[in-house]
XYZ file of C-alpha atoms in Angstrom:
753
model
C 35.603 -26.306 -144.651
C 32.033 -25.721 -143.387
C 31.338 -22.633 -141.322
C 28.517 -21.459 -139.107
C 26.225 -18.831 -140.590
C 27.635 -15.264 -140.419
C 31.152 -16.603 -139.677
C 32.970 -14.294 -142.095
C 30.805 -11.253 -141.348
C 31.268 -11.557 -137.591
C 35.000 -12.241 -137.704
C 35.697 -9.293 -140.015
C 34.628 -7.004 -137.162
C 37.356 -8.437 -134.922
C 35.220 -8.390 -131.746
C 36.784 -9.904 -128.656
C 33.365 -11.197 -127.570
C 30.549 -12.510 -129.758
C 27.320 -14.522 -129.509
C 26.529 -18.007 -130.856
C 22.904 -19.154 -131.174
C 22.532 -22.940 -131.590
C 19.271 -24.620 -132.456
C 17.114 -25.584 -135.378
C 15.278 -22.253 -135.192
C 18.292 -20.159 -134.196
C 17.708 -17.691 -137.029
C 14.180 -16.971 -135.835
C 15.502 -16.412 -132.325
C 17.564 -13.543 -133.820
C 15.168 -12.127 -136.394
C 11.568 -12.829 -137.306
C 9.112 -11.550 -139.889
C 5.903 -10.033 -138.489
C 4.253 -10.086 -141.904
C 3.846 -13.745 -142.830
C 2.945 -12.783 -146.408
C 6.240 -10.919 -146.948
C 9.258 -12.750 -145.548
C 11.562 -9.938 -146.691
C 10.382 -7.703 -143.846
C 12.704 -8.934 -141.096
C 12.607 -7.621 -137.554
C 14.646 -8.370 -134.445
C 12.799 -10.816 -132.185
C 11.760 -9.953 -128.644
C 13.959 -12.775 -127.334
C 17.032 -11.263 -129.040
C 16.233 -7.839 -127.690
C 15.948 -9.205 -124.140
C 19.176 -11.168 -124.484
C 21.128 -8.152 -125.720
C 19.877 -6.229 -122.712
C 21.006 -9.026 -120.381
C 24.568 -9.111 -121.739
C 24.614 -5.347 -122.370
C 25.278 -5.628 -126.088
C 23.937 -3.620 -129.013
C 20.924 -5.252 -130.673
C 22.549 -4.564 -134.045
C 25.431 -6.941 -133.413
C 25.152 -9.993 -135.675
C 25.331 -13.372 -133.919
C 26.890 -16.594 -135.170
C 24.090 -18.991 -136.182
C 24.402 -22.782 -135.860
C 21.315 -24.529 -137.235
C 19.955 -27.014 -139.764
C 22.312 -29.729 -141.019
C 25.228 -28.030 -139.288
C 23.862 -29.355 -135.969
C 24.901 -32.914 -136.821
C 27.533 -33.996 -134.291
C 29.851 -35.335 -136.996
C 29.613 -32.001 -138.855
C 30.223 -29.942 -135.705
C 33.498 -31.771 -135.125
C 35.238 -30.035 -138.076
C 33.058 -26.926 -138.278
C 34.482 -23.398 -138.107
C 32.470 -21.872 -135.272
C 34.667 -19.041 -134.017
C 38.112 -17.614 -134.772
C 39.883 -14.923 -132.768
C 37.352 -14.231 -130.024
C 38.460 -14.188 -126.390
C 34.922 -14.731 -125.043
C 31.734 -16.248 -126.400
C 28.135 -16.199 -125.175
C 26.238 -19.314 -126.279
C 22.458 -19.624 -126.461
C 21.257 -23.240 -126.621
C 17.679 -23.618 -127.785
C 15.602 -26.517 -126.436
C 16.170 -28.856 -129.368
C 19.953 -28.931 -128.933
C 20.859 -32.312 -127.475
C 23.499 -33.016 -124.867
C 25.755 -34.762 -127.366
C 25.504 -31.741 -129.695
C 26.505 -29.492 -126.809
C 29.465 -31.778 -126.079
C 30.501 -31.579 -129.739
C 30.408 -27.758 -129.646
C 32.471 -27.593 -126.432
C 35.040 -30.017 -127.850
C 35.262 -28.041 -131.123
C 35.799 -24.721 -129.362
C 38.432 -26.254 -127.085
C 40.336 -27.795 -130.002
C 40.020 -25.122 -132.678
C 39.907 -21.781 -130.817
C 41.665 -19.980 -127.992
C 38.463 -18.717 -126.360
C 39.093 -18.259 -122.647
C 35.598 -17.572 -121.358
C 32.136 -18.861 -122.250
C 28.728 -17.966 -120.854
C 25.979 -20.465 -121.608
C 22.294 -19.437 -121.649
C 19.012 -21.149 -122.380
C 16.385 -19.557 -124.637
C 14.971 -17.618 -121.676
C 18.312 -15.863 -121.130
C 18.914 -17.833 -117.920
C 22.602 -18.444 -117.270
C 23.358 -22.173 -117.108
C 25.591 -24.005 -114.678
C 28.636 -24.275 -116.946
C 31.935 -22.854 -115.698
C 33.167 -19.829 -117.596
C 36.650 -21.374 -117.770
C 35.295 -24.705 -118.999
C 37.141 -24.547 -122.357
C 40.421 -23.699 -120.626
C 40.012 -26.723 -118.347
C 39.242 -28.939 -121.319
C 42.440 -27.879 -123.071
C 44.514 -28.592 -119.976
C 42.945 -32.002 -119.365
C 43.261 -34.182 -122.455
C 41.366 -37.058 -120.840
C 38.462 -34.775 -119.968
C 38.427 -33.430 -123.529
C 38.367 -36.947 -124.961
C 35.396 -37.776 -122.741
C 33.547 -34.729 -124.102
C 34.338 -35.844 -127.659
C 33.146 -39.362 -126.843
C 29.896 -38.012 -125.432
C 29.372 -36.029 -128.614
C 29.337 -39.254 -130.598
C 27.144 -41.271 -128.210
C 23.424 -41.577 -128.524
C 21.796 -38.923 -126.375
C 20.010 -40.973 -123.714
C 18.503 -37.889 -122.089
C 16.797 -36.680 -125.271
C 13.185 -37.822 -125.126
C 12.146 -40.393 -127.668
C 9.649 -38.939 -130.144
C 6.254 -40.508 -129.680
C 4.425 -40.573 -132.998
C 0.732 -39.762 -133.122
C -1.677 -38.982 -135.905
C -0.595 -35.320 -135.620
C 3.156 -36.017 -135.376
C 3.309 -35.146 -131.678
C 6.400 -35.477 -129.548
C 7.274 -35.095 -125.889
C 10.106 -32.776 -124.876
C 11.315 -30.916 -121.845
C 10.444 -27.231 -122.046
C 9.895 -24.080 -120.022
C 7.138 -21.767 -121.210
C 7.687 -19.271 -118.426
C 4.763 -20.639 -116.444
C 5.430 -24.375 -116.309
C 8.604 -26.413 -116.576
C 8.547 -30.095 -117.395
C 7.505 -32.467 -120.129
C 5.289 -31.015 -122.860
C 3.366 -32.701 -125.642
C 4.203 -30.771 -128.824
C 1.697 -31.000 -131.685
C 2.273 -29.186 -134.971
C -0.619 -28.033 -137.159
C -1.305 -25.415 -139.819
C -1.326 -22.615 -137.274
C 1.961 -23.590 -135.632
C 3.010 -25.690 -132.639
C 0.716 -26.323 -129.686
C 2.256 -27.110 -126.304
C 0.368 -29.270 -123.769
C 1.987 -29.567 -120.353
C 2.062 -33.197 -119.143
C 4.125 -33.370 -115.959
C 7.129 -32.186 -114.004
C 10.471 -33.300 -115.381
C 11.524 -36.861 -114.565
C 14.210 -39.184 -115.891
C 13.780 -42.816 -116.875
C 16.945 -44.335 -115.424
C 16.586 -48.082 -115.821
C 14.650 -51.248 -116.493
C 14.356 -53.415 -113.413
C 13.659 -57.108 -112.944
C 12.494 -58.669 -109.673
C 13.581 -62.292 -109.918
C 12.107 -63.315 -106.541
C 8.599 -62.386 -107.667
C 8.706 -64.357 -110.908
C 10.727 -61.988 -113.126
C 8.431 -58.988 -112.795
C 9.614 -56.112 -114.991
C 9.729 -52.491 -113.869
C 10.471 -49.059 -115.281
C 12.750 -47.017 -113.035
C 12.140 -43.269 -112.889
C 13.752 -40.513 -110.841
C 12.495 -37.018 -110.067
C 12.718 -34.255 -107.510
C 9.737 -33.888 -105.226
C 8.059 -30.540 -105.767
C 7.423 -30.289 -102.040
C 10.877 -30.535 -100.481
C 13.179 -31.092 -103.456
C 14.070 -34.608 -102.275
C 15.272 -36.927 -105.031
C 12.829 -39.803 -105.431
C 13.474 -43.091 -107.236
C 10.413 -45.140 -108.077
C 9.947 -48.598 -109.621
C 6.775 -48.906 -111.716
C 5.475 -52.266 -112.882
C 5.559 -52.113 -116.662
C 2.074 -53.542 -116.919
C 0.749 -50.742 -114.696
C 2.488 -47.722 -116.235
C -0.728 -46.317 -117.710
C -2.934 -47.061 -114.695
C -4.629 -44.324 -112.696
C -3.145 -45.836 -109.538
C 0.382 -45.298 -110.883
C -0.198 -41.611 -111.607
C -1.902 -41.205 -108.231
C 1.092 -42.743 -106.465
C 3.549 -40.494 -108.348
C 1.527 -37.414 -107.399
C 1.579 -38.549 -103.772
C 5.372 -38.810 -103.974
C 5.675 -35.206 -105.210
C 5.629 -35.446 -109.022
C 3.098 -32.996 -110.451
C 1.109 -34.531 -113.329
C -1.594 -33.055 -115.534
C -5.036 -34.289 -114.455
C -6.273 -34.483 -118.060
C -6.381 -38.275 -118.396
C -6.320 -38.316 -122.210
C -2.675 -37.194 -122.034
C -1.614 -39.969 -119.642
C -1.193 -42.463 -122.483
C 1.487 -40.205 -123.997
C 3.398 -40.214 -120.709
C 3.022 -43.994 -120.390
C 4.381 -44.542 -123.914
C 7.217 -42.120 -123.205
C 8.225 -44.041 -120.071
C 7.927 -47.394 -121.829
C 10.000 -46.369 -124.854
C 12.739 -44.807 -122.698
C 12.872 -47.937 -120.541
C 13.898 -50.145 -123.460
C 17.267 -48.410 -123.872
C 17.942 -47.879 -120.146
C 20.446 -49.823 -117.983
C 19.411 -53.043 -116.223
C 18.557 -52.891 -112.502
C 17.943 -55.626 -109.922
C 14.720 -55.046 -107.969
C 14.295 -56.677 -104.543
C 11.531 -56.563 -101.947
C 13.583 -57.143 -98.787
C 16.693 -55.649 -97.249
C 19.916 -57.520 -96.488
C 22.624 -59.236 -98.503
C 22.170 -59.451 -102.279
C 25.088 -61.028 -104.174
C 27.795 -59.198 -102.247
C 25.933 -55.926 -101.695
C 23.941 -54.991 -98.589
C 20.669 -53.071 -98.754
C 19.831 -51.090 -95.648
C 16.139 -51.176 -94.615
C 15.832 -47.595 -95.909
C 17.048 -48.614 -99.379
C 20.617 -47.356 -98.976
C 23.154 -49.597 -100.740
C 26.465 -50.551 -99.121
C 28.927 -51.931 -101.670
C 27.855 -53.356 -104.995
C 26.714 -56.705 -106.330
C 29.222 -59.071 -107.879
C 27.863 -58.304 -111.362
C 28.009 -54.510 -110.693
C 24.275 -54.191 -111.425
C 22.497 -51.376 -109.543
C 20.022 -52.391 -106.831
C 16.699 -50.967 -105.719
C 14.607 -51.867 -102.664
C 10.967 -51.787 -103.695
C 9.309 -52.257 -100.304
C 10.783 -49.748 -97.906
C 9.271 -49.616 -94.404
C 7.167 -46.611 -93.464
C 9.795 -45.593 -90.916
C 12.713 -45.811 -93.397
C 13.936 -42.316 -92.483
C 14.763 -43.577 -88.964
C 17.662 -45.593 -90.426
C 19.627 -42.482 -91.366
C 23.120 -41.743 -90.041
C 23.273 -38.812 -87.630
C 26.894 -38.670 -86.472
C 30.466 -39.838 -86.929
C 31.752 -43.123 -85.525
C 33.855 -41.247 -82.970
C 30.787 -39.351 -81.730
C 28.791 -42.585 -81.337
C 31.675 -44.269 -79.511
C 32.106 -41.328 -77.149
C 28.425 -40.686 -76.434
C 26.830 -44.141 -76.634
C 29.077 -47.207 -76.922
C 31.413 -46.461 -74.028
C 28.473 -46.439 -71.596
C 27.874 -50.120 -72.272
C 31.062 -51.004 -70.406
C 30.454 -52.604 -67.055
C 26.874 -53.553 -67.947
C 26.581 -57.164 -69.111
C 23.136 -56.895 -70.657
C 23.946 -53.709 -72.554
C 27.079 -55.301 -74.022
C 25.061 -58.429 -74.843
C 22.412 -56.351 -76.642
C 24.976 -54.317 -78.556
C 26.854 -57.389 -79.800
C 23.547 -59.077 -80.607
C 22.689 -56.082 -82.808
C 26.039 -56.316 -84.601
C 25.488 -60.043 -85.179
C 22.399 -59.386 -87.331
C 24.166 -58.872 -90.696
C 26.709 -61.603 -89.916
C 24.238 -64.508 -90.015
C 23.686 -63.951 -93.740
C 27.336 -64.412 -94.729
C 28.901 -66.696 -92.105
C 28.421 -70.431 -92.603
C 25.937 -72.243 -90.346
C 25.047 -69.144 -88.341
C 21.277 -69.229 -87.629
C 19.306 -66.154 -86.685
C 17.798 -66.240 -83.209
C 16.207 -63.980 -80.624
C 16.862 -62.861 -77.078
C 14.043 -62.029 -74.663
C 15.256 -60.015 -71.668
C 12.702 -59.983 -68.878
C 12.520 -58.327 -65.503
C 10.666 -55.787 -63.418
C 9.369 -52.633 -65.049
C 11.776 -49.707 -64.743
C 14.804 -51.913 -64.080
C 16.727 -50.663 -67.134
C 15.780 -53.126 -69.881
C 14.958 -50.288 -72.296
C 18.532 -49.027 -72.024
C 19.639 -52.234 -73.729
C 17.108 -51.674 -76.519
C 18.108 -48.060 -77.134
C 21.817 -48.784 -77.493
C 21.152 -51.823 -79.704
C 18.914 -49.767 -82.003
C 21.477 -46.963 -82.255
C 23.752 -49.293 -84.237
C 21.451 -49.011 -87.261
C 19.276 -45.959 -86.634
C 17.272 -43.924 -84.147
C 17.667 -45.408 -80.673
C 14.104 -44.913 -79.450
C 11.877 -44.644 -82.514
C 13.079 -47.842 -84.210
C 11.617 -49.908 -81.377
C 8.438 -51.803 -82.263
C 5.632 -53.115 -80.041
C 4.446 -56.693 -79.690
C 0.950 -55.214 -79.950
C 0.520 -56.155 -83.604
C -1.210 -58.573 -85.943
C 0.481 -61.745 -87.123
C 0.896 -60.324 -90.630
C 2.256 -57.084 -89.201
C 4.927 -58.946 -87.226
C 5.961 -60.998 -90.252
C 6.104 -57.890 -92.463
C 8.243 -56.107 -89.880
C 10.627 -59.068 -89.717
C 10.925 -59.153 -93.515
C 11.590 -55.411 -93.659
C 14.551 -55.968 -91.274
C 16.017 -58.964 -93.107
C 19.689 -59.434 -92.123
C 19.182 -56.642 -89.606
C 17.953 -56.056 -86.066
C 14.348 -55.843 -84.865
C 13.801 -54.603 -81.304
C 10.391 -55.500 -79.845
C 9.051 -53.854 -76.709
C 6.909 -55.346 -73.939
C 5.837 -58.901 -74.694
C 2.905 -58.306 -72.324
C 1.143 -56.484 -75.163
C 1.024 -59.436 -77.555
C -2.483 -60.299 -78.680
C -4.102 -63.685 -78.175
C -5.169 -63.535 -81.840
C -1.542 -63.762 -82.960
C -1.202 -67.331 -81.710
C 1.660 -69.006 -79.894
C 3.121 -70.348 -83.128
C 4.195 -66.854 -84.232
C 7.504 -67.207 -82.394
C 8.423 -70.421 -84.130
C 7.476 -68.807 -87.456
C 9.533 -65.669 -86.781
C 12.669 -67.628 -85.988
C 12.113 -70.299 -88.602
C 12.272 -67.417 -91.060
C 9.695 -68.862 -93.453
C 6.219 -67.489 -94.054
C 3.132 -69.699 -93.869
C 2.107 -71.262 -97.164
C -0.859 -69.344 -98.566
C -2.994 -70.071 -101.596
C -4.429 -67.896 -104.353
C -7.817 -69.358 -105.171
C -8.297 -67.126 -108.209
C -5.070 -68.439 -109.759
C -5.211 -72.041 -108.491
C -1.708 -71.705 -107.108
C 0.133 -70.731 -103.935
C 1.563 -67.346 -103.139
C 5.319 -66.936 -103.067
C 6.683 -67.921 -99.672
C 8.728 -65.065 -98.233
C 11.834 -65.746 -96.128
C 13.967 -63.678 -93.778
C 16.896 -63.787 -91.364
C 16.063 -61.265 -88.661
C 17.598 -61.013 -85.198
C 14.911 -60.075 -82.660
C 15.699 -58.439 -79.330
C 12.631 -58.499 -77.078
C 11.859 -57.340 -73.574
C 9.059 -57.767 -71.074
C 8.230 -58.236 -67.420
C 7.849 -62.023 -67.609
C 9.631 -64.790 -69.423
C 8.379 -65.908 -72.784
C 6.751 -69.127 -71.571
C 4.966 -67.656 -68.541
C 3.732 -64.717 -70.578
C 2.190 -66.924 -73.246
C 0.650 -69.196 -70.633
C -1.143 -66.192 -69.174
C -2.180 -64.749 -72.547
C -3.587 -67.988 -73.905
C -5.064 -68.950 -70.526
C -3.683 -72.468 -70.636
C -2.439 -73.680 -67.257
C -0.499 -76.523 -68.837
C 0.933 -74.448 -71.683
C 4.508 -75.371 -72.498
C 6.604 -73.723 -75.174
C 8.254 -76.163 -77.514
C 11.938 -76.795 -77.008
C 12.512 -75.651 -80.583
C 11.070 -72.245 -79.651
C 13.046 -71.976 -76.429
C 16.367 -72.495 -78.217
C 15.422 -69.872 -80.795
C 13.966 -67.232 -78.443
C 16.367 -67.234 -75.495
C 14.878 -66.258 -72.125
C 17.351 -64.373 -69.933
C 16.434 -62.865 -66.584
C 17.606 -59.236 -66.348
C 19.950 -58.760 -63.396
C 20.058 -54.984 -63.688
C 22.595 -52.308 -64.578
C 25.867 -52.406 -62.671
C 27.774 -49.362 -63.910
C 26.160 -45.920 -63.993
C 29.469 -44.332 -65.038
C 29.728 -40.659 -63.992
C 26.158 -40.687 -62.668
C 27.289 -42.997 -59.850
C 29.327 -40.149 -58.311
C 26.897 -37.341 -59.090
C 26.000 -35.646 -55.772
C 22.521 -34.899 -57.139
C 21.815 -38.639 -57.390
C 21.596 -39.672 -53.769
C 19.917 -43.069 -54.196
C 20.363 -46.084 -56.426
C 17.029 -45.240 -58.030
C 18.127 -41.708 -58.945
C 21.405 -42.967 -60.389
C 19.638 -45.568 -62.480
C 17.031 -43.083 -63.703
C 19.616 -40.453 -64.672
C 21.720 -43.015 -66.520
C 18.709 -44.439 -68.409
C 17.511 -40.958 -69.433
C 21.008 -40.057 -70.587
C 21.230 -43.169 -72.805
C 17.737 -42.569 -74.185
C 18.679 -39.032 -75.266
C 22.122 -39.902 -76.637
C 20.991 -42.965 -78.592
C 18.370 -40.777 -80.247
C 20.975 -38.156 -81.143
C 23.986 -40.253 -82.151
C 23.062 -43.226 -84.284
C 23.231 -45.110 -87.564
C 26.990 -45.049 -88.134
C 28.199 -48.216 -86.364
C 26.076 -50.531 -88.508
C 27.349 -49.006 -91.739
C 30.990 -49.261 -90.635
C 30.433 -52.847 -89.506
C 28.739 -53.966 -92.726
C 31.561 -52.448 -94.781
C 34.005 -54.448 -92.624
C 32.003 -57.663 -93.071
C 32.082 -57.328 -96.898
C 35.871 -57.276 -96.853
C 36.436 -59.911 -94.147
C 33.991 -62.790 -94.665
C 36.729 -65.453 -94.693
C 38.280 -64.024 -91.533
C 34.893 -64.014 -89.761
C 34.335 -67.682 -90.645
C 37.740 -68.645 -89.248
C 37.133 -66.700 -86.038
C 33.676 -68.232 -85.668
C 35.039 -71.791 -85.814
C 37.783 -70.993 -83.304
C 35.464 -69.272 -80.818
C 32.850 -72.028 -81.100
C 35.341 -74.694 -80.056
C 36.541 -72.590 -77.133
C 32.999 -71.773 -75.980
C 31.836 -75.409 -76.159
C 34.838 -76.464 -74.054
C 33.865 -73.901 -71.400
C 30.259 -75.111 -71.491
C 31.263 -78.742 -70.931
C 33.511 -77.687 -68.053
C 30.594 -76.192 -66.069
C 27.833 -78.685 -66.877
C 26.403 -80.639 -63.917
C 28.010 -84.094 -63.535
C 24.576 -85.737 -63.753
C 24.055 -84.485 -67.319
C 25.340 -86.827 -70.002
C 27.264 -85.327 -72.919
C 24.688 -86.862 -75.252
C 22.016 -84.636 -73.719
C 23.800 -81.401 -74.631
C 22.531 -81.145 -78.209
C 20.019 -78.381 -77.500
C 22.106 -76.422 -75.036
C 25.136 -76.874 -77.294
C 23.219 -75.356 -80.174
C 22.545 -72.243 -78.104
C 26.163 -72.177 -76.942
C 27.132 -71.750 -80.605
C 24.833 -68.735 -80.814
C 26.568 -67.122 -77.854
C 29.932 -68.051 -79.379
C 28.869 -66.126 -82.481
C 28.394 -63.057 -80.279
C 31.941 -63.526 -78.983
C 33.197 -63.653 -82.579
C 31.264 -60.521 -83.475
C 32.571 -58.755 -80.381
C 36.208 -59.574 -81.044
C 35.992 -58.609 -84.718
C 34.181 -55.332 -84.020
C 36.488 -53.962 -81.313
C 37.498 -51.114 -83.625
C 33.842 -50.056 -83.567
C 32.739 -50.749 -79.972
C 35.977 -50.229 -78.068
C 35.463 -53.416 -75.995
C 38.350 -55.710 -75.008
C 38.607 -59.462 -75.652
C 38.404 -60.210 -71.934
C 35.233 -58.219 -71.236
C 33.601 -59.671 -74.369
C 34.351 -63.293 -73.422
C 33.457 -62.896 -69.739
C 30.260 -60.944 -70.381
C 28.876 -63.305 -73.000
C 29.710 -66.415 -70.978
C 28.023 -64.992 -67.875
C 24.908 -64.299 -69.946
C 25.025 -67.810 -71.400
C 25.216 -69.323 -67.918
C 22.199 -67.255 -66.841
C 20.255 -68.619 -69.792
C 21.405 -72.225 -69.266
C 20.497 -72.221 -65.577
C 16.960 -71.136 -66.448
C 16.565 -73.373 -69.491
C 17.947 -76.364 -67.624
C 20.906 -78.548 -68.469
C 20.069 -81.516 -70.626
C 17.296 -82.312 -73.065
C 14.402 -79.850 -72.773
C 11.730 -82.213 -74.092
C 12.723 -84.791 -71.495
C 12.598 -82.188 -68.738
C 9.175 -81.017 -69.898
C 7.871 -84.609 -69.940
C 9.018 -85.146 -66.342
C 7.482 -81.805 -65.321
C 4.208 -82.808 -66.976
C 4.269 -86.187 -65.207
C 4.770 -84.604 -61.787
C 2.040 -82.067 -62.489
C -0.312 -84.916 -63.502
C 0.429 -86.755 -60.266
C -0.106 -83.643 -58.158
C -3.408 -82.812 -59.852
C -4.776 -86.367 -59.756
C -3.447 -87.789 -56.503
C -6.948 -87.558 -55.010
C -8.421 -89.588 -57.880
C -6.177 -92.626 -57.263
C -7.127 -95.810 -55.380
C -4.927 -95.745 -52.289
C -3.557 -99.262 -51.627
C -1.639 -100.305 -48.511
C -0.735 -103.832 -47.458
C -2.553 -105.088 -50.560
C -5.826 -103.496 -49.439
C -7.678 -100.453 -50.752
C -7.830 -97.980 -47.873
C -9.480 -95.114 -49.786
C -11.356 -94.737 -53.044
C -11.563 -91.701 -55.342
C -14.667 -89.516 -55.547
C -14.335 -89.262 -59.322
C -15.738 -92.059 -61.454
C -12.861 -91.590 -63.928
C -10.252 -94.321 -63.522
C -6.796 -92.774 -63.175
C -4.838 -95.529 -61.419
C -3.457 -96.720 -58.083
C -1.184 -95.363 -55.394
C 0.683 -98.201 -53.679
C 2.040 -97.040 -50.324
C 4.961 -99.084 -49.021
C 7.201 -98.792 -45.978
C 9.196 -95.893 -47.468
C 8.533 -93.241 -50.075
C 11.314 -94.658 -52.248
C 9.551 -98.036 -52.322
C 6.098 -96.569 -52.919
C 4.904 -96.263 -56.509
C 1.959 -95.502 -58.773
C 0.245 -97.548 -61.440
C -1.400 -95.126 -63.852
C -3.813 -95.603 -66.691
C -1.647 -95.201 -69.778
C -4.315 -93.582 -71.954
C -5.102 -90.791 -69.474
C -1.445 -90.146 -68.715
C -0.394 -89.875 -72.368
C -3.239 -87.422 -73.043
C -1.997 -85.152 -70.252
C 1.622 -85.192 -71.394
C 1.208 -82.614 -74.143
C 2.029 -83.002 -77.814
C 4.952 -85.366 -77.284
C 4.772 -88.715 -79.111
C 4.274 -91.791 -76.943
C 7.653 -93.222 -77.855
C 9.406 -90.050 -76.698
C 7.440 -90.069 -73.422
C 8.324 -93.691 -72.628
C 12.008 -93.174 -73.497
C 12.232 -90.101 -71.258
C 10.519 -91.801 -68.309
C 12.834 -94.776 -68.596
C 15.928 -92.607 -68.865
C 14.990 -90.688 -65.712
C 14.085 -93.955 -63.933
C 10.509 -92.871 -63.448
C 9.035 -95.884 -65.301
C 9.510 -99.422 -63.955
C 9.353 -102.063 -66.664
C 8.084 -105.626 -66.214
C 9.990 -108.702 -67.287
C 8.075 -110.877 -69.736
C 7.578 -114.608 -69.158
C 10.409 -115.479 -71.530
C 12.678 -113.437 -69.234
C 14.464 -112.067 -72.294
C 12.311 -109.048 -73.104
C 10.636 -106.328 -71.089
C 7.176 -104.820 -71.157
C 6.550 -101.123 -70.502
C 3.200 -101.808 -68.836
C 2.665 -103.802 -65.665
C -0.384 -105.911 -64.776
C -2.703 -104.476 -62.174
C -2.857 -106.537 -58.946
C -6.021 -108.478 -58.159
C -8.280 -106.198 -56.159
C -12.031 -105.922 -55.674
C -12.501 -103.412 -58.501
C -12.915 -103.566 -62.236
C -10.331 -101.668 -64.303
C -10.825 -100.611 -67.951
C -7.549 -102.301 -68.906
C -5.413 -105.087 -67.454
C -2.190 -103.114 -67.371
C -0.895 -99.679 -66.469
C 2.372 -97.769 -66.255
C 4.327 -98.354 -63.047
C 5.653 -94.923 -62.054
C 7.999 -93.930 -59.239
C 7.185 -90.936 -57.060
C 9.056 -87.655 -57.615
C 12.044 -87.119 -55.360
C 11.274 -84.732 -52.519
C 13.576 -81.701 -52.424
């Protein structure tokens, strides 16, 4: 049976406590020879002298020595290391691997009755290993088997040797001045140590499928500034670049500025990556195969294939998504103050709906724009909504941004909430189409001239809660200085305009004797919510997402049920003049509000709301939106509005005809048409030049314009000679003027209100 060096000599003394030195140069740690020409002149080393002082032991005591071939893990398993000792101090030199340490612990637990161990490194620093560790191993067979298994596994933490012309290798070391990774080069005079960087671990090899299977090396280190643990994904093709090392320094990893050594670090990272676990790298937050990535990179749950996830592009304000309280604290200090305030409840449920659209079938993302007078309490809605996921105030973003900035912000909040403040600040340079793009969730197609191909099109599902003093359409009309500007119906059913009716419940501030006026009550309540939502935040979203992961089927069932119920309520209140066939657009939005009802009912354990207040609140908000949007088809309504505006603006440029005679002529030389005055307004009509009218009707196709005018009985058709078909245009009557065309559109006058 193999024994450690000095086994018999040490055990003959019968000491209750002895010392074991493990490492390839363990003997030299004990004794050295100052005269290199005469190796017989041995002398205790300085390290041994210091160690004996630390443990208060005589320097003449002989230690157990474990070195050379005895360090093989398979040999250690059956090795006689100690015998009758009650305590053992172990010195592990730097070259002892973790699996070798595991083998030694397992051996001592199996083959000895040692009760106490003290583990030191070569600098006599006590390591974080419990003194009763061997006793615990003996009592826990499963734990002991794990230690034995680790002793047989390949040591993934031991740096891979990087061969150079001088047989150099990189290892972790501590020379008393610097700790970290050192380049060790052996020559005739001994071993030279060159410090390379702080210690870091290569923890994985990542692949970003969305970007064309880009490969990354994953490293983790502690920032030398604040000790924060940093995980970084480095493109494998850029490991050796100066930009990579600059970025790592900026993140808190100290690296030697001697550039000739950087190639050693790059090779070290690359070689360690090969044997590391696989990671999935993504560039946007949200749902990823069953797991949810918070915008700050935090992972909730795990992917279906159990693969670890990493968010590469974290927003600059990622720290604002932290959790600051318990759910009970948020409920007591924030959520309960939503009760009695329709718009606050609406905003809170809208926030909770954000992660639902990614997992529930046919649930589109959309936006809500709450508008009203400044200081009316709109910001209170924003603060409480933001507090679901993070800091109530600081997470709010401004519409004062570039187009790219807005898109990037939406992508960074994929499957999450984005609160935008004050639409008044939007720049004319952004363009009106930004809203359609934001809610379409697809980036503009962009080319790469240098590669003769297009860039990858990024997508997102982001719920946007906006506020401002004016509605979306009026605000854009003012910004883009277009009097006839009309938002497209597709935009108006994605960004929902709702007029803010104010706060109705100030809770305990309503009875506060210090608040004598409505203004003071409102101000005190708003300030209170602003403070509390910035103190208690971030917990509701995490609880809700965890619930969603476990209840996707239930949410889908509830969504279908609430949609049917909500649509029935919508039909019950629609004006009788509106045909069911014209409810496609408004019905689409009704489904969005129904989704908020579903979210509200399923999240009662988080918000504390009741079914009744959820249903009533959301339906009241829907009715506010519908009354402003208008019941029926929006394009048709916009066409009629454009027609009436055209008539109003051009009535002075029409030939006024009465009793088949022209009684007044227009000043303008442009031919617009005729106004035929009859005995009553209902019998009077216009005949307008089709070309001019169509040009003034906006971007609608001619077919759509004609269909809408006919449906609203604003266009009078003419029977053809065959009396079986009808013509949209009517022939101008014979008058003493020359018209550019023979026919025009016969239009009825708008009904006077």
